[in-house]
PDB file of C-alpha atoms in Angstrom:
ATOM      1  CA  UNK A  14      38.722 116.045 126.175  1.00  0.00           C
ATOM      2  CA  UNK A  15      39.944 114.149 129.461  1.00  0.00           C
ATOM      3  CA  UNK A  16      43.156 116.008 129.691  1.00  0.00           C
ATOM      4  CA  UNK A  17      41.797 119.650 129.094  1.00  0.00           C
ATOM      5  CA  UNK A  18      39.074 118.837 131.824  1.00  0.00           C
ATOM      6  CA  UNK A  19      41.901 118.195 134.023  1.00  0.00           C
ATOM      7  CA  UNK A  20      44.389 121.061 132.933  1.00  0.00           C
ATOM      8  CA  UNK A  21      40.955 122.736 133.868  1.00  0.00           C
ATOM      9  CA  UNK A  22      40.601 121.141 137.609  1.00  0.00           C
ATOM     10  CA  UNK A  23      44.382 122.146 138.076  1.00  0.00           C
ATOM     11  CA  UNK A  24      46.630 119.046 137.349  1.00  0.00           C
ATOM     12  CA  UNK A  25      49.664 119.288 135.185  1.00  0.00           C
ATOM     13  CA  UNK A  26      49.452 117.113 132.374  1.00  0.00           C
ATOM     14  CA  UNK A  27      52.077 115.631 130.195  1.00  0.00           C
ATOM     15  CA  UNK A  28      51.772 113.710 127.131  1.00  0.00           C
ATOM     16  CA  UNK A  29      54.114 112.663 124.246  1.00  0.00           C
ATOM     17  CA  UNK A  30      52.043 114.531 120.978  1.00  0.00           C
ATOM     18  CA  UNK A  31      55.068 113.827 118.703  1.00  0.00           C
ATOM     19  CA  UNK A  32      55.098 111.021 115.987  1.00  0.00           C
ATOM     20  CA  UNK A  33      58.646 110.731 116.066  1.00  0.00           C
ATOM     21  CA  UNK A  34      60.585 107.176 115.001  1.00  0.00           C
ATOM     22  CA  UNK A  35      61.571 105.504 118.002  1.00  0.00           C
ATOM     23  CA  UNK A  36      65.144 106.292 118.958  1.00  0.00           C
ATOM     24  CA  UNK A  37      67.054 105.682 121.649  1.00  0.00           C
ATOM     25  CA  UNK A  38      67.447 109.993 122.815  1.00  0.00           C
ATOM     26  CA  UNK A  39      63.444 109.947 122.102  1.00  0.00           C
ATOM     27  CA  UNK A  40      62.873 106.899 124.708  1.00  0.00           C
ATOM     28  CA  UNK A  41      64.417 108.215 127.429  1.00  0.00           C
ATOM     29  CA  UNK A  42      62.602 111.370 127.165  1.00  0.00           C
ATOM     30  CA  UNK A  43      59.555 109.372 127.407  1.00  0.00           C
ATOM     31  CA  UNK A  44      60.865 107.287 130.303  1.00  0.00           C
ATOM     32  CA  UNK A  45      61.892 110.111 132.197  1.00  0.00           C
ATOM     33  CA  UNK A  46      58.530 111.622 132.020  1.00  0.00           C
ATOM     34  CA  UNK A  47      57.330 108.186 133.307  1.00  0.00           C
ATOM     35  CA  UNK A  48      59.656 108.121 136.466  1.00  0.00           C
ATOM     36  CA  UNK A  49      59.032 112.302 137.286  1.00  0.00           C
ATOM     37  CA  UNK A  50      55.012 111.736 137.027  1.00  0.00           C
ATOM     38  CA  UNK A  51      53.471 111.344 139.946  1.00  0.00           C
ATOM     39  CA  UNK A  52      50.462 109.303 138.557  1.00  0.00           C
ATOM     40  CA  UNK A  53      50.229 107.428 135.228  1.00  0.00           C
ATOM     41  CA  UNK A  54      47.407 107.770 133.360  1.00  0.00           C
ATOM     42  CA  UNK A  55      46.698 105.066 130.761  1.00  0.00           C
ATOM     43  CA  UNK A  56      44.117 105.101 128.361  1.00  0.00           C
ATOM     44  CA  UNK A  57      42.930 101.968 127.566  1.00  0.00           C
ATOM     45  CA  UNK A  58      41.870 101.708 123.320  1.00  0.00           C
ATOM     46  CA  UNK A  59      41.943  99.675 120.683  1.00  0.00           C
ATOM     47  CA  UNK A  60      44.707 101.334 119.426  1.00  0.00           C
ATOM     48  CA  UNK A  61      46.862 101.709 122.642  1.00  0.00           C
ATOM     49  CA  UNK A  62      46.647  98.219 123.132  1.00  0.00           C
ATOM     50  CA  UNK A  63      47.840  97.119 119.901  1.00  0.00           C
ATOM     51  CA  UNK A  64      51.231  99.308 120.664  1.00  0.00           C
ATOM     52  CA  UNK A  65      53.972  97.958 121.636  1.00  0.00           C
ATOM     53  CA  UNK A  66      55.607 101.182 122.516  1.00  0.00           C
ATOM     54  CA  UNK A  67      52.237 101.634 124.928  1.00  0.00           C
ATOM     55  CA  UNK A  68      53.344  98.337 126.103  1.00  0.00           C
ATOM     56  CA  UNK A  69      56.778  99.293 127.013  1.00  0.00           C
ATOM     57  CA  UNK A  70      55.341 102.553 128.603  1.00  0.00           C
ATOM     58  CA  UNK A  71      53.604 100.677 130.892  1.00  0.00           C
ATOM     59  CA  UNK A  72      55.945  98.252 131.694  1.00  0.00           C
ATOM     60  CA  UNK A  73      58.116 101.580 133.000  1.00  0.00           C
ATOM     61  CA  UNK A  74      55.087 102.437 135.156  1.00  0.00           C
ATOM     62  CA  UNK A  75      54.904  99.444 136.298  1.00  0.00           C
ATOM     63  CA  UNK A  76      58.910  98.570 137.679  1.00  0.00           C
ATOM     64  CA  UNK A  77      58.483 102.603 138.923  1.00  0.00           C
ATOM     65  CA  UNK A  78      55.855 101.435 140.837  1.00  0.00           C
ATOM     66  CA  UNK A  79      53.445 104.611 139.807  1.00  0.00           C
ATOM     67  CA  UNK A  80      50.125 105.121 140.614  1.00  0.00           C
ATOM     68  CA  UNK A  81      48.707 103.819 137.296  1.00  0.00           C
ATOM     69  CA  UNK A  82      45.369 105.126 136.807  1.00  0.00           C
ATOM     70  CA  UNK A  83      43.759 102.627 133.574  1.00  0.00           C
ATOM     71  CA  UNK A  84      41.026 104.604 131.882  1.00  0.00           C
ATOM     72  CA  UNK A  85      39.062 102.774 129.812  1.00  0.00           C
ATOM     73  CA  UNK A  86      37.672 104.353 126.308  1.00  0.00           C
ATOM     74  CA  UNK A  87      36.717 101.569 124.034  1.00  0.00           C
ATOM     75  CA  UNK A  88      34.426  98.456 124.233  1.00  0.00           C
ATOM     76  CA  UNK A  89      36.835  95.690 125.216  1.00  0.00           C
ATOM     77  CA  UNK A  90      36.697  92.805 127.079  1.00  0.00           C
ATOM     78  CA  UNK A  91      38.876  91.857 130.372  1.00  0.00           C
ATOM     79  CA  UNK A  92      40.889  88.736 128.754  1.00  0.00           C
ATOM     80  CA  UNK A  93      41.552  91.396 125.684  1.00  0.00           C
ATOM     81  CA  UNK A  94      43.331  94.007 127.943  1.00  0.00           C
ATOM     82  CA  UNK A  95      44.884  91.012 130.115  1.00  0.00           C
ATOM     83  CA  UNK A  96      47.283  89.674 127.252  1.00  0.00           C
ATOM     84  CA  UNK A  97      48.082  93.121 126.721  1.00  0.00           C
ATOM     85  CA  UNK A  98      49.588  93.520 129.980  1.00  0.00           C
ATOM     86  CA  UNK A  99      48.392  91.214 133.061  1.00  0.00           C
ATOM     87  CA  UNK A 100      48.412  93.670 136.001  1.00  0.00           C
ATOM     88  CA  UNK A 101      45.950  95.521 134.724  1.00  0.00           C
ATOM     89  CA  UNK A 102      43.337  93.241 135.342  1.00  0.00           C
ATOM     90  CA  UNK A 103      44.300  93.780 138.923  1.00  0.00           C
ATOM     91  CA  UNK A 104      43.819  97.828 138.862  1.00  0.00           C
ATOM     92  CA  UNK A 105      40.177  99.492 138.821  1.00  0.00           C
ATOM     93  CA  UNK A 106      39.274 101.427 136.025  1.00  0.00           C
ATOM     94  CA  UNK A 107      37.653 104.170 135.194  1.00  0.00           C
ATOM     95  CA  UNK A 108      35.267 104.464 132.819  1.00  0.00           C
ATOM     96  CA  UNK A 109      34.840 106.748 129.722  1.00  0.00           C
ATOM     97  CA  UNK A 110      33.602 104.868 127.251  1.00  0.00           C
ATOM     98  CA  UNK A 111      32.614 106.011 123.644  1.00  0.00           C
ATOM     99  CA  UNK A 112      29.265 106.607 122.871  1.00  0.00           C
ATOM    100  CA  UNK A 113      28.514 106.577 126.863  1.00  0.00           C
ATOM    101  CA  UNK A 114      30.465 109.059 128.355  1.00  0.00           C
ATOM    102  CA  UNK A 115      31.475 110.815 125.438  1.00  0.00           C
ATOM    103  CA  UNK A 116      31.076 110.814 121.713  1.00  0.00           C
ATOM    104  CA  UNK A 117      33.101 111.764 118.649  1.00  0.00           C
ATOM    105  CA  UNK A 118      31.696 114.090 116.033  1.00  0.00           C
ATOM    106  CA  UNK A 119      34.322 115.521 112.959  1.00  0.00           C
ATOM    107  CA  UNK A 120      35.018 119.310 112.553  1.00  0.00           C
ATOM    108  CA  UNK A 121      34.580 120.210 109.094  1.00  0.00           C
ATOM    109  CA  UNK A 122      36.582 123.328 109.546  1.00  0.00           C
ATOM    110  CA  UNK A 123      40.145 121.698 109.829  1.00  0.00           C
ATOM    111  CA  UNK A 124      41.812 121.155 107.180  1.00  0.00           C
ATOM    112  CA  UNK A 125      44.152 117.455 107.713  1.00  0.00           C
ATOM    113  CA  UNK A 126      45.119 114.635 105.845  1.00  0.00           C
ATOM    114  CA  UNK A 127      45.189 112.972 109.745  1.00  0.00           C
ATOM    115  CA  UNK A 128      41.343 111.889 110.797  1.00  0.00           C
ATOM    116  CA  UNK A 129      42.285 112.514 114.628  1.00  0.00           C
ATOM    117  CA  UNK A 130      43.014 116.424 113.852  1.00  0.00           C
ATOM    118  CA  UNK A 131      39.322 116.522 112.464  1.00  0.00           C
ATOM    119  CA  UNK A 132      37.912 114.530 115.363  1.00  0.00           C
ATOM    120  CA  UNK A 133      36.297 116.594 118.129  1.00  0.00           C
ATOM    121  CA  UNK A 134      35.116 114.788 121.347  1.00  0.00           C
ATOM    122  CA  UNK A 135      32.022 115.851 123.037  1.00  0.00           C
ATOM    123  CA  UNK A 136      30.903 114.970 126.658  1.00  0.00           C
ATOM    124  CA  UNK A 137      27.570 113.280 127.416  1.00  0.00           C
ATOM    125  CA  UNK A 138      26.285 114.982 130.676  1.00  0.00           C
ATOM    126  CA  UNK A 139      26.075 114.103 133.252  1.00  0.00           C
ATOM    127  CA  UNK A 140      27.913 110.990 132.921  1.00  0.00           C
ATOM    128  CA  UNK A 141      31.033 113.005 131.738  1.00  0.00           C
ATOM    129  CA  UNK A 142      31.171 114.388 134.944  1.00  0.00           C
ATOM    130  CA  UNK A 143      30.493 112.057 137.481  1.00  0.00           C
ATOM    131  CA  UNK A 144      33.540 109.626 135.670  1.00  0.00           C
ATOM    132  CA  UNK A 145      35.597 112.911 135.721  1.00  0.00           C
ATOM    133  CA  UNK A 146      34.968 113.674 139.473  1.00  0.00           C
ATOM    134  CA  UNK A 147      35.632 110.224 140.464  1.00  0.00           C
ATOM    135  CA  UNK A 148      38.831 110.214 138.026  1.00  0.00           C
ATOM    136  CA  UNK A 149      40.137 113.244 140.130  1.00  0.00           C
ATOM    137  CA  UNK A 150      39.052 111.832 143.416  1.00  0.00           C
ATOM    138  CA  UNK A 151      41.308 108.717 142.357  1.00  0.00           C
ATOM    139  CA  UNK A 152      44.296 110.853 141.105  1.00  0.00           C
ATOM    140  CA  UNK A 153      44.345 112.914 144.571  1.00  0.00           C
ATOM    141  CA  UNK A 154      44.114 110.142 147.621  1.00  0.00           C
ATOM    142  CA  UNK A 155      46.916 109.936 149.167  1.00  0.00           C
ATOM    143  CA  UNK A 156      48.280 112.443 147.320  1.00  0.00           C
ATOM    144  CA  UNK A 157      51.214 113.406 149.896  1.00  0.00           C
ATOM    145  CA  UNK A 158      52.751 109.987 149.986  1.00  0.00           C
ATOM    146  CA  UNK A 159      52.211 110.242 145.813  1.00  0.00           C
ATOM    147  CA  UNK A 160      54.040 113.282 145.586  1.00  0.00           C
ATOM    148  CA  UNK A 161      57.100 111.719 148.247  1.00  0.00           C
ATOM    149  CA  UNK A 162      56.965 108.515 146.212  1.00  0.00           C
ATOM    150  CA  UNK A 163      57.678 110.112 143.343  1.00  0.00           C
ATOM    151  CA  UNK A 164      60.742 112.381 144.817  1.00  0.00           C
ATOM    152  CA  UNK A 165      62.136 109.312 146.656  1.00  0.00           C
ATOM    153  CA  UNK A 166      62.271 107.727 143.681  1.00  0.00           C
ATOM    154  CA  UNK A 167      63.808 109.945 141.818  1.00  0.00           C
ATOM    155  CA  UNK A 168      67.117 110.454 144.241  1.00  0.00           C
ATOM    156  CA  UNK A 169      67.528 106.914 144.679  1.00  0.00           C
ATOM    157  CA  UNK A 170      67.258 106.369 140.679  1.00  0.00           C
ATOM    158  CA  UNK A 171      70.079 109.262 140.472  1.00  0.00           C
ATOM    159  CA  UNK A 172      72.373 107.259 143.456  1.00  0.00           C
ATOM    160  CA  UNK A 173      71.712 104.165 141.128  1.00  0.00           C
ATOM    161  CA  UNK A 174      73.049 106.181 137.843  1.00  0.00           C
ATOM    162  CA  UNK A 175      76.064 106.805 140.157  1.00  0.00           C
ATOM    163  CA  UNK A 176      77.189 103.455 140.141  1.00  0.00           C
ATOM    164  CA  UNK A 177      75.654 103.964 144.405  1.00  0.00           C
ATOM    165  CA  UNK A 178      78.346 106.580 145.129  1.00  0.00           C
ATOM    166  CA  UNK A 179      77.975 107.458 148.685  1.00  0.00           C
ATOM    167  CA  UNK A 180      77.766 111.160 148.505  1.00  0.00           C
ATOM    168  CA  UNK A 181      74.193 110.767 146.726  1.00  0.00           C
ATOM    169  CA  UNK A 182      72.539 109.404 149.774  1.00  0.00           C
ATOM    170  CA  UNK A 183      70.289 110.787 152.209  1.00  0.00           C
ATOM    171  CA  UNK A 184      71.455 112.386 155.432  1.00  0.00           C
ATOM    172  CA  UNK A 185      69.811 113.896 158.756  1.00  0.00           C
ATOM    173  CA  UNK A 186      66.554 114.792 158.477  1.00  0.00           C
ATOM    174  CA  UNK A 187      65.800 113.790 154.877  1.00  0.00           C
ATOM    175  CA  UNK A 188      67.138 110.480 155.711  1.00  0.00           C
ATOM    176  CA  UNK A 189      64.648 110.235 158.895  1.00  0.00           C
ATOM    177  CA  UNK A 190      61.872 111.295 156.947  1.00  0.00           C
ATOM    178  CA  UNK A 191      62.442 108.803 154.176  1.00  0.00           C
ATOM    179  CA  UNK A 192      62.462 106.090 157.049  1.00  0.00           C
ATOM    180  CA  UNK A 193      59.459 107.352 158.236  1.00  0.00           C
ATOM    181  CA  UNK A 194      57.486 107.577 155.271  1.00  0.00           C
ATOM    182  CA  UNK A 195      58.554 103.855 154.236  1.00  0.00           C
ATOM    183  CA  UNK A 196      57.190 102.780 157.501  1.00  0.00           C
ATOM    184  CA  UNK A 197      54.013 104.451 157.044  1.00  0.00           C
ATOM    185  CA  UNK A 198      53.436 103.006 153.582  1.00  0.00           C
ATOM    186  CA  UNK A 199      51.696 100.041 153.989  1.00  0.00           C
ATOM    187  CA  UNK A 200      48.549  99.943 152.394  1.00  0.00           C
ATOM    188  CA  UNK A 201      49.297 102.654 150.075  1.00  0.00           C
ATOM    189  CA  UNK A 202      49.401 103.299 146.405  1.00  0.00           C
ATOM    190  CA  UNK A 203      51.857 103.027 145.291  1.00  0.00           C
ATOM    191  CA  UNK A 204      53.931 100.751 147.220  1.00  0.00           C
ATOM    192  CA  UNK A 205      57.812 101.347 147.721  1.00  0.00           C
ATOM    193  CA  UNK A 206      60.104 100.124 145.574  1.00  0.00           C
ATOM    194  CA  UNK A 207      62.502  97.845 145.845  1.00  0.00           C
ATOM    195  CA  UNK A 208      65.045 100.191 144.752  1.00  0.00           C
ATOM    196  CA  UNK A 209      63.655 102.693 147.102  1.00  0.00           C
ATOM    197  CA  UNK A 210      64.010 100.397 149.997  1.00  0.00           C
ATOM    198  CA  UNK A 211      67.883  99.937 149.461  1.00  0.00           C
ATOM    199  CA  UNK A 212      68.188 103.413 149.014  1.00  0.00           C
ATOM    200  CA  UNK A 213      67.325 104.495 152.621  1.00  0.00           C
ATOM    201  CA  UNK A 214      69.038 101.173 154.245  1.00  0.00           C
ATOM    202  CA  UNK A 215      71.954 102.117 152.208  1.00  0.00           C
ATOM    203  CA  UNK A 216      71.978 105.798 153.218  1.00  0.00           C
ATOM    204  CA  UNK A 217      71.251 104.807 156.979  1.00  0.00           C
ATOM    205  CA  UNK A 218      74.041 102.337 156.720  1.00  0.00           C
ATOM    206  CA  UNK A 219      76.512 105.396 155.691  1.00  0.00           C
ATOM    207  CA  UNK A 220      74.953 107.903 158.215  1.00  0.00           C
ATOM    208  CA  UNK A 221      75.939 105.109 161.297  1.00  0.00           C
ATOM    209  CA  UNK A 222      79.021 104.743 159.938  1.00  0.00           C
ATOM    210  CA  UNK A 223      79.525 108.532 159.247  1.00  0.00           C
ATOM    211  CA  UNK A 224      78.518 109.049 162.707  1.00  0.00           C
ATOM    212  CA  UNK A 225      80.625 106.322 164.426  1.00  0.00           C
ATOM    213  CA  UNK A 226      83.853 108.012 162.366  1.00  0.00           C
ATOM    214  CA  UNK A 227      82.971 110.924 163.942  1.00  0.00           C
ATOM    215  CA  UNK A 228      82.702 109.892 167.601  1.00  0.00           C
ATOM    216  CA  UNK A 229      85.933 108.051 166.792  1.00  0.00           C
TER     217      UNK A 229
END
């Protein structure tokens, strides 16, 4: 229901459907995802929270430094979700919980041996909407720096894969940018990473030097 609604407002939604055994080729697809996303959307359950490869999912948001978005479905209490993972206590949520925002009624017309296929959820106006429009409202501030963030992040994860071979840094005016936009972080969500940080320093280090061969 949540991610049709937003396929619907325009966002671009992706979400591991498979049940596939947990592999090594099958994690890093997942991680991957994780890292090119620009916002994380994690729906709190009683299910997700008893996963541990939720857990780990998180935990990649998390180093990434994503915008994690925690959206909360099921009745559970604040010390339940904290032993799941701590820093989600520290993130607001938003709320679409069962049998308040939306309910769950089974569609006799499918034919499964899995319950979920047969499950159809149904929103309760008008809270459905108000939770979606402040969902959306949460997913789009700042949404610039989200986009950059994610980009950023992505080059200097690629120089990092290179063992931080030179010729994968920024230059000119991408470099000047990137300093720019680090310096106008503060505040924001998502923060810079640290791996981020030591991207640009490291690619303005090599421009100077670049430079001063040059002159030389």
């Amino acid at each position: 229901l949540i991610r049709q609604s937003l396929i619907d407002s325009g966002f671009s939604i992706w979400i591991d459907w498979e049940r596939i055994p947990t592999g090594v080729e099958w994690w890093k697809s997942i991680e991957k995802a994780i890292q090119d996303a620009n916002t994380f959307l994690f729906i709190i359950s009683k299910t997700s929270i008893a996963s541990a490869v939720c857990k780990d999912e998180i935990n990649v948001a998390l180093r990434s430094n994503k915008r994690i978005i925690p959206v909360i479905v099921d009745d559970l209490s604040g010390e339940a979700v904290g032993e799941f993972v701590p820093e989600l206590r520290k993130i607001n949520w938003i709320i679409f919980q069962r049998e308040r925002i939306f309910h769950v009624e089974l569609n006799t017309e499918v034919d499964s041996d899995r319950p979920e296929d047969r499950e159809v959820a149904l929103p309760g106006l008008p809270q459905y909407e108000q939770a979606l429009e402040k969902l959306s409202r949460e997913i789009q501030t700042d949404w610039e720096w989200v986009t950059y963030h994610t980009r950023l992040q992505s080059g200097a994860l690629t120089w990092e894969e290179e063992r931080r071979d030179v010729s994968f840094l920024l230059r000119g005016a991408q470099l000047e940018e990137a300093e720019r936009r680090l310096l106008e972080a503060a505040g924001k969500d998502p923060q810079p990473t640290l791996l981020q940080t030591q991207y640009v320093t490291a690619s303005r280090q090599e421009e100077t030097r670049r430079q001063a061969a040059e002159r030389a």
